[in-house]
XYZ file of C-alpha atoms in Angstrom:
420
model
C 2.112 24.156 -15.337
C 2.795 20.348 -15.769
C 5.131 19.425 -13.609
C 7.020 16.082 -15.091
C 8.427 15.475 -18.779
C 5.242 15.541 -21.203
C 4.563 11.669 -22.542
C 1.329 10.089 -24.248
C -0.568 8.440 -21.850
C -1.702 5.813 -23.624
C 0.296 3.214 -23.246
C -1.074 -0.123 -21.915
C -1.265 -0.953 -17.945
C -1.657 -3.386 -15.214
C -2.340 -2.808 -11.817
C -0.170 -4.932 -9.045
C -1.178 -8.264 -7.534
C -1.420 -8.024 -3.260
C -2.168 -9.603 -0.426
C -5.436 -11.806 0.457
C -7.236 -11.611 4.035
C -9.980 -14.466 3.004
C -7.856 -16.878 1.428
C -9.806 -16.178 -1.451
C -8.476 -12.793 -3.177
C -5.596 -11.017 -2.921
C -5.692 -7.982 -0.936
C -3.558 -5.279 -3.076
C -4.044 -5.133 -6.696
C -4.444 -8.313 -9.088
C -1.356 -7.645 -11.955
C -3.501 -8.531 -14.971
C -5.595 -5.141 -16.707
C -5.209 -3.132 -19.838
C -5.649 0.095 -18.823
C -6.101 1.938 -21.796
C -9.052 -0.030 -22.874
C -10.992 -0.683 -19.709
C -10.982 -4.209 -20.362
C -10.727 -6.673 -17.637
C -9.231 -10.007 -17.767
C -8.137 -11.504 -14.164
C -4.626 -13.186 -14.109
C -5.467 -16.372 -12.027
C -7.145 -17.151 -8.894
C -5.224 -19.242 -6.238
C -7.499 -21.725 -4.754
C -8.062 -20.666 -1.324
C -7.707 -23.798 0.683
C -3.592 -24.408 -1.173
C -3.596 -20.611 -0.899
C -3.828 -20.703 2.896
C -1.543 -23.949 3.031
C 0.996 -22.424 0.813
C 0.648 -19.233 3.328
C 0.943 -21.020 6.355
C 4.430 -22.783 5.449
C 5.934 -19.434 4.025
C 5.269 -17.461 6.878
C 5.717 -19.979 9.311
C 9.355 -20.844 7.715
C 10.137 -17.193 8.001
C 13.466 -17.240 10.525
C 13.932 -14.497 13.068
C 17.113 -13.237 13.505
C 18.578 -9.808 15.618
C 17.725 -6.668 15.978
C 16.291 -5.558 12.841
C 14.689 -8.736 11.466
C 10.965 -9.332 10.816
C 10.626 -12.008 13.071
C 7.514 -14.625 12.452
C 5.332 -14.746 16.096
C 5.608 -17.590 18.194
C 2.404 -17.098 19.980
C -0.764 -14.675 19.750
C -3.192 -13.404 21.754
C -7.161 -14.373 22.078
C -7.714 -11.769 19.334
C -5.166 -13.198 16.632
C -2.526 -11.018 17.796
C 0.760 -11.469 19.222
C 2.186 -8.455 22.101
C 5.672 -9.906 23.417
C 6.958 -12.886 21.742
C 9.599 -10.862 20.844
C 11.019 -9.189 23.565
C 10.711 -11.729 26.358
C 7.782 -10.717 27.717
C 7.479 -7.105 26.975
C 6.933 -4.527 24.477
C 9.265 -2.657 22.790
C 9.314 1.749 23.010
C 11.321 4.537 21.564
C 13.563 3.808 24.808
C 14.355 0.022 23.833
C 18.063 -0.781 22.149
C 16.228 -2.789 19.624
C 14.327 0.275 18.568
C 17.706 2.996 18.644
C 19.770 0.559 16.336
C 16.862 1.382 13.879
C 17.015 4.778 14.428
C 19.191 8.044 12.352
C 19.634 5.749 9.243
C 21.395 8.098 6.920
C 20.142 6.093 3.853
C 16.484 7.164 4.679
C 14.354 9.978 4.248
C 11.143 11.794 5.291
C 10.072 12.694 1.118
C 7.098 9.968 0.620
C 3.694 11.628 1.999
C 2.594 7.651 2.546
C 3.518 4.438 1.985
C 1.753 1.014 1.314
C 2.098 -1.094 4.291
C 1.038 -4.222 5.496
C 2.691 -6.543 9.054
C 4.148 -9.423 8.345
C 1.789 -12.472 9.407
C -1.559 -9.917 8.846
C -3.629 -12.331 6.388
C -6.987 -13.757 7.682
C -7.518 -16.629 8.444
C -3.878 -17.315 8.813
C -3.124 -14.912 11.162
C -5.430 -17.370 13.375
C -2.180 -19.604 13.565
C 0.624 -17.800 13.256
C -0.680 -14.182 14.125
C 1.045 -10.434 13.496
C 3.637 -9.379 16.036
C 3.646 -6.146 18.464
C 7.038 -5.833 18.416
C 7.690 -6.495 14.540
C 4.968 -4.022 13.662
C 6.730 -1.234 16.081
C 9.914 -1.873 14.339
C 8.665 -1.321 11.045
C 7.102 1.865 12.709
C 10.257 2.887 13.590
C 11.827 2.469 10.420
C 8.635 4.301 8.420
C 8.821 7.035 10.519
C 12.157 8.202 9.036
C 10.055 8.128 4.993
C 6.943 9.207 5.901
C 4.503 10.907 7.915
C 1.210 8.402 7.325
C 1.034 4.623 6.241
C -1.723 3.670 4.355
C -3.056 -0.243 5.691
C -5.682 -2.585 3.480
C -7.755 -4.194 5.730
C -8.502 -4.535 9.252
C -8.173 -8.251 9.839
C -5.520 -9.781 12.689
C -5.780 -6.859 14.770
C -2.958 -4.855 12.222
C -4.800 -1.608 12.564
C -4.883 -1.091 16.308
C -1.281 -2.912 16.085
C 0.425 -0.065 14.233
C -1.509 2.679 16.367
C 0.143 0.935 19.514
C 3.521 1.543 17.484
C 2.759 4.853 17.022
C 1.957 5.639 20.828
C 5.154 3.237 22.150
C 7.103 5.306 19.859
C 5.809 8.702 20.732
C 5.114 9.495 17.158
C 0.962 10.363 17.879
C 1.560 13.599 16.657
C 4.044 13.126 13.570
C 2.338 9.559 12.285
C -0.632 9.139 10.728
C -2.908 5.776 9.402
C -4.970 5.947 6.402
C -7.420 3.149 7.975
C -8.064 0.313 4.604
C -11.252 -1.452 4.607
C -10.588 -4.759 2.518
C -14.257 -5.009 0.647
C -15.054 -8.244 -1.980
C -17.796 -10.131 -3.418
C -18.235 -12.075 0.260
C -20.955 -10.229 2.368
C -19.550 -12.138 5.970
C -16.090 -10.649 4.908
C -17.269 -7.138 3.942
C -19.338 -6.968 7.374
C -16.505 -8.510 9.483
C -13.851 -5.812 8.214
C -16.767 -3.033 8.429
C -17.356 -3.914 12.086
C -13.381 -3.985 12.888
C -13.098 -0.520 11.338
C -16.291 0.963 13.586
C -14.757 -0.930 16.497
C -11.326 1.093 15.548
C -13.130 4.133 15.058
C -14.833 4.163 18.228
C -11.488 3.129 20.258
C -9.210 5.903 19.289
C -8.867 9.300 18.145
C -10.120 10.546 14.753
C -6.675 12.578 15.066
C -4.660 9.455 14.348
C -6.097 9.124 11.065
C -5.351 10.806 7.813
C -8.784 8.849 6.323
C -10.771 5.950 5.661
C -10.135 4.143 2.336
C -13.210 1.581 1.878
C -12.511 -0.943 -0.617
C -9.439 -1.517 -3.299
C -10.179 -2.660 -7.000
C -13.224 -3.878 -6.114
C -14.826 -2.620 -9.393
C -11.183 -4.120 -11.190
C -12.369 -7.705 -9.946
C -15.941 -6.888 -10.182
C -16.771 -7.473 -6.725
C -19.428 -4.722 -6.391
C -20.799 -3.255 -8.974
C -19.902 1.146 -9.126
C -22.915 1.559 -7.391
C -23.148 -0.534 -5.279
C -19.695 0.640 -4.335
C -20.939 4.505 -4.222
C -23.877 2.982 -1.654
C -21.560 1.254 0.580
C -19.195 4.784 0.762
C -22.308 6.496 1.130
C -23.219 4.330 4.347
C -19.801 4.540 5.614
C -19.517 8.649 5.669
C -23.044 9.003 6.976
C -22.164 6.722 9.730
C -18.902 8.172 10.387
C -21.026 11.670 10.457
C -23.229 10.530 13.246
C -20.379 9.288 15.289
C -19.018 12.861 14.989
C -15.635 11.887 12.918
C -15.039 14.088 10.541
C -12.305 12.482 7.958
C -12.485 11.772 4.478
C -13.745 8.438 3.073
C -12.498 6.942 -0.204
C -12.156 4.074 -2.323
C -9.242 2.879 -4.764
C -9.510 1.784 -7.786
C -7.503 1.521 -11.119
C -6.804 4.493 -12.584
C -9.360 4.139 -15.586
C -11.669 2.689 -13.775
C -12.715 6.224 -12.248
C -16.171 7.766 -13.282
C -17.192 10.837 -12.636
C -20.209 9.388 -10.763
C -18.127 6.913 -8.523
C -15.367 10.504 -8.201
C -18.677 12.279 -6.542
C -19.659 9.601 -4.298
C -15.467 9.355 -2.917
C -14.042 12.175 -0.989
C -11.087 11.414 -2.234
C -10.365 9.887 -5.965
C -7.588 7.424 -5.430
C -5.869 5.809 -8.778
C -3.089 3.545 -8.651
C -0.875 4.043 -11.812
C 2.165 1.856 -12.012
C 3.814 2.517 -15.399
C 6.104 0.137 -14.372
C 2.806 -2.294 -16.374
C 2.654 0.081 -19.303
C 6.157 -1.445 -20.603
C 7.864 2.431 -20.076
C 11.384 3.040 -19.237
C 11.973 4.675 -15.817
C 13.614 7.444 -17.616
C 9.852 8.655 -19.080
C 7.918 6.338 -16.178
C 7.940 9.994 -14.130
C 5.934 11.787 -16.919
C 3.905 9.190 -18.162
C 2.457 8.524 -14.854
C 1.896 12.197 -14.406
C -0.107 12.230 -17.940
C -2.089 9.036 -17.253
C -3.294 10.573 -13.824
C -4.296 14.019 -14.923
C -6.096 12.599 -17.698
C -7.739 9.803 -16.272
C -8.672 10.918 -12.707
C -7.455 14.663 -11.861
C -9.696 15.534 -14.704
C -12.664 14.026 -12.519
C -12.650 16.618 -10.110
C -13.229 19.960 -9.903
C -10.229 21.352 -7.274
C -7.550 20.237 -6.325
C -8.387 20.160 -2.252
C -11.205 20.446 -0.113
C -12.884 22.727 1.883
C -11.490 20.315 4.928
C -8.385 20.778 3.312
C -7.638 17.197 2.237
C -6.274 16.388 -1.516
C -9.292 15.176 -3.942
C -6.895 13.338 -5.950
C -4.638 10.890 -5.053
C -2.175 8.526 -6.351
C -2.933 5.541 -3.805
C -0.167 2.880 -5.880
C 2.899 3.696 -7.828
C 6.259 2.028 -7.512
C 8.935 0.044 -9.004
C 10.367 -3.908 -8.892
C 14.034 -4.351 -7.767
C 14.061 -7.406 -9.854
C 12.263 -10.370 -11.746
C 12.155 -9.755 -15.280
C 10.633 -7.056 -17.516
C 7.254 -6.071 -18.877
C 6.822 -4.469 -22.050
C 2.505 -3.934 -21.233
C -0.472 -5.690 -21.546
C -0.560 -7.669 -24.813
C 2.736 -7.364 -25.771
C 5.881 -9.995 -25.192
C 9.027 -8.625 -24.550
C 11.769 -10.150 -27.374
C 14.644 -9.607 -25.126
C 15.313 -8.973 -21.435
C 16.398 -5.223 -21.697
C 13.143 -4.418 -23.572
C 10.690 -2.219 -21.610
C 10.152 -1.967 -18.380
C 12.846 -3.937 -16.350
C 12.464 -4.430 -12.814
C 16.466 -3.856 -11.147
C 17.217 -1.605 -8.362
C 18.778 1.348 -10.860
C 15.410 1.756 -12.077
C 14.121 1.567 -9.510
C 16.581 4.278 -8.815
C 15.754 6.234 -11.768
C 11.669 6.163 -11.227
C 12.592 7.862 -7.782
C 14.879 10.128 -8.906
C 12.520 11.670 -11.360
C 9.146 11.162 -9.391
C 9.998 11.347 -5.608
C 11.459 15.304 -4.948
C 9.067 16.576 -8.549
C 6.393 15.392 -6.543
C 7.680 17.064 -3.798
C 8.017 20.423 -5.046
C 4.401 20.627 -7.029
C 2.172 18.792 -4.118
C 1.405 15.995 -5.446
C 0.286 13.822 -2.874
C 0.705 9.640 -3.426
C 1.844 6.458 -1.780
C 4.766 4.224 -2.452
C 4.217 0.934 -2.978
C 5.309 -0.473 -0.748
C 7.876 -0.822 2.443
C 9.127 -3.861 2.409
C 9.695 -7.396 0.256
C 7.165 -9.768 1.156
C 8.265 -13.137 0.540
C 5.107 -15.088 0.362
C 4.096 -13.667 -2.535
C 6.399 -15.856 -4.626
C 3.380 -18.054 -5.143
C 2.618 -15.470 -7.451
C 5.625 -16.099 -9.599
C 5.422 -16.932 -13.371
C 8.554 -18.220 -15.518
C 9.004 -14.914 -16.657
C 7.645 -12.749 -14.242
C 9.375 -12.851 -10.872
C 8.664 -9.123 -9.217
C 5.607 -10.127 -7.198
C 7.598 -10.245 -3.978
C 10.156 -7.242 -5.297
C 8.398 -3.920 -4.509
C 9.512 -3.110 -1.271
C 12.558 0.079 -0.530
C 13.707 -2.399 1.558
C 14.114 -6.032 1.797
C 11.832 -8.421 4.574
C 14.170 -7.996 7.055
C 14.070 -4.095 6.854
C 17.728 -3.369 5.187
C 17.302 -0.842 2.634
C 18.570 -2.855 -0.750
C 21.956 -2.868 -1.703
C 22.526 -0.311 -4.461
C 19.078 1.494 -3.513
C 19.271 5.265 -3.107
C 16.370 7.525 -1.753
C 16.062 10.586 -3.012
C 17.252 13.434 -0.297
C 15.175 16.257 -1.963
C 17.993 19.042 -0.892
C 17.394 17.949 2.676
C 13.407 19.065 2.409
C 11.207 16.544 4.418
C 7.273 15.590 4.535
C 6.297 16.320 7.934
C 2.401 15.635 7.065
C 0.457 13.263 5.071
C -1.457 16.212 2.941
């Protein structure tokens, strides 16, 4: 029984832009695709050694401030990682004031089963120079913790990983948090083997219990990075050595949501789309049903149950969200002739895309992350003249304050106390 209004889910699509550990390609999703016709066409590429530049000045112009602000690090650690800056010398636990003032935030709850995350300062080779921040990261811990029982990270670069596991013990939140462990992969072997090690390293260190899975790789077949079996062969290697290390979790890959074959859906535990209708031009009023269509269609239909015998979800919706502002998008191909046509990015529809989405979801299983927790800045570089949402995605803003206007759904007062 479908679950959301019934819409034709044809309409055109692109996937989000993200975040770059190499300098060289963004880390999250690249904004450019027309997803009803499997076409590819990349946006722009930011040269890496401006990219980096640009970087280093936003992030090192970032100003701390009290309590709840994502403050930039002022030193790190020998392994691009900073543990006290913050808190004069020590770390901050579910005991610290800093931590409390976060905590019993009426305006948030438990209803997302994950959510897109990465720490501020978590890019590589940046992070080299102005590196992640203990405290920061348990902060942001603290605040997840009241939308969601797992996070879902992109790469393992700058230490970010075994960063948010530390928030998770210094909170006490082992047994209610869990990390779906990213794996940034690309066309660059040193960077592919560098994030594979890291993730071994991680897997070796701490308990398989921590994690809800291993996702190897996102858009990688969008950019053309790997080819889709090259891709299968790298999951393939991945399980097999995860098998004789005696972990037993699910490993995935994530991909656009019409770039799923059956053949790359048998060699994935787990087939993870990201659908943001948000790119097909739809209002949020139909966004709910529309991206309920596009995914049954174009990836549900791939498998052939719902779960596994372990019990995990075979599909997954690893991207969807909304922009609180910067302009509209009427999909691929097509130019908007006013500002109100489309898909606008405000925080009422943003609003709207929750309220239909968020407690449906709820109520009929559907398991998916938001994208994402908070603004992030930087990604202004990203900006056009007409499209301003690159740095807009967030439920709340960079220095964790839920945005003005911005309600989360309640869901009757029913909460997510697991990731699946």
């Amino acid at each position: 029984m479908k679950a959301f209004s019934s819409r034709d889910p044809s309409g055109k699509y692109r996937p989000v832009f993200g975040r770059s550990q190499s300098g060289k390609e963004p880390e999250k999703s690249e904004w450019l695709r027309e997803q009803s016709t499997g076409r590819r066409r990349l946006k722009w590429i930011v040269g890496s050694i401006l990219g980096i530049i640009i970087l280093g000045a936003v992030v090192g112009g970032t100003v701390g401030g009290v309590l709840g602000s994502r403050k930039s690090s002022s030193g790190k650690g020998a392994s691009g990682s900073s543990s006290s800056s913050n808190n004069g010398g020590g770390l901050y636990d579910i005991n610290s004031s800093q931590v409390k003032a976060l905590l019993n935030n009426p305006a948030l709850h438990k209803v997302f089963p994950g959510i897109d995350y990465t720490p501020m300062n978590a890019q590589y080779p940046a992070c080299l120079t102005v590196p992640p921040d203990q405290n920061n990261i348990t902060l942001d811990i603290a605040i997840l913790a009241q939308l969601t029982p797992a996070v879902r990270l992109y790469g393992t670069d700058c230490n970010q990983t075994q960063m948010v596991l530390e928030a998770i013990n210094l909170l006490g939140y082992n047994d209610s948090m869990k990390v779906w462990l990213g794996v940034w992969l690309e066309n660059n072997a040193t960077t592919n083997t560098r994030q594979l090690q890291q993730m071994y390293t991680i897997l070796d260190t701490y308990p398989s219990s921590q994690f809800a899975g291993v996702i190897v790789g996102n858009e990688v077949l969008f950019r053309k990075d790997m080819t889709e079996a090259e891709l299968g062969q790298q999951l393939q290697d991945v399980r097999q050595n995860l098998t004789s290390r005696n972990i037993n979790l699910p490993v995935a890959t994530s991909d656009l949501g019409d770039d799923w074959t059956a053949s790359l859906a048998a060699d994935s535990d787990i087939v993870m789309a990201n659908v943001h209708p948000f790119f097909a031009g739809v209002t949020p009023e139909v966004a709910p049903g529309w991206t309920w269509d596009f995914w049954q269609n174009n990836d549900v239909v791939l498998t052939g149950s719902s779960k596994s015998s372990a019990g995990y979800p075979r599909n997954i919706i690893s991207e969807t969200g909304w922009p609180s502002t910067g302009g509209n998008d009427c999909g691929t191909g097509n130019t908007c002739t006013n500002s109100t046509e489309g898909a606008v990015a405000s925080i009422e529809n943003m609003n709207v895309y929750m309220d239909g989405f968020v407690c449906q979801s709820m109520a009929n299983g559907t398991t998916y992350f938001w994208f994402e927790a908070f603004d992030e800045p930087w990604k202004v570089i990203f900006d056009t003249a007409t499209d301003k949402w690159e740095s807009k995605w967030g439920l709340m803003d960079s220095n964790r304050n839920v945005k003005e206007g911005l309600r989360i759904p309640d869901c009757g007062g029913k909460t997510l106390e697991k990731p699946y």
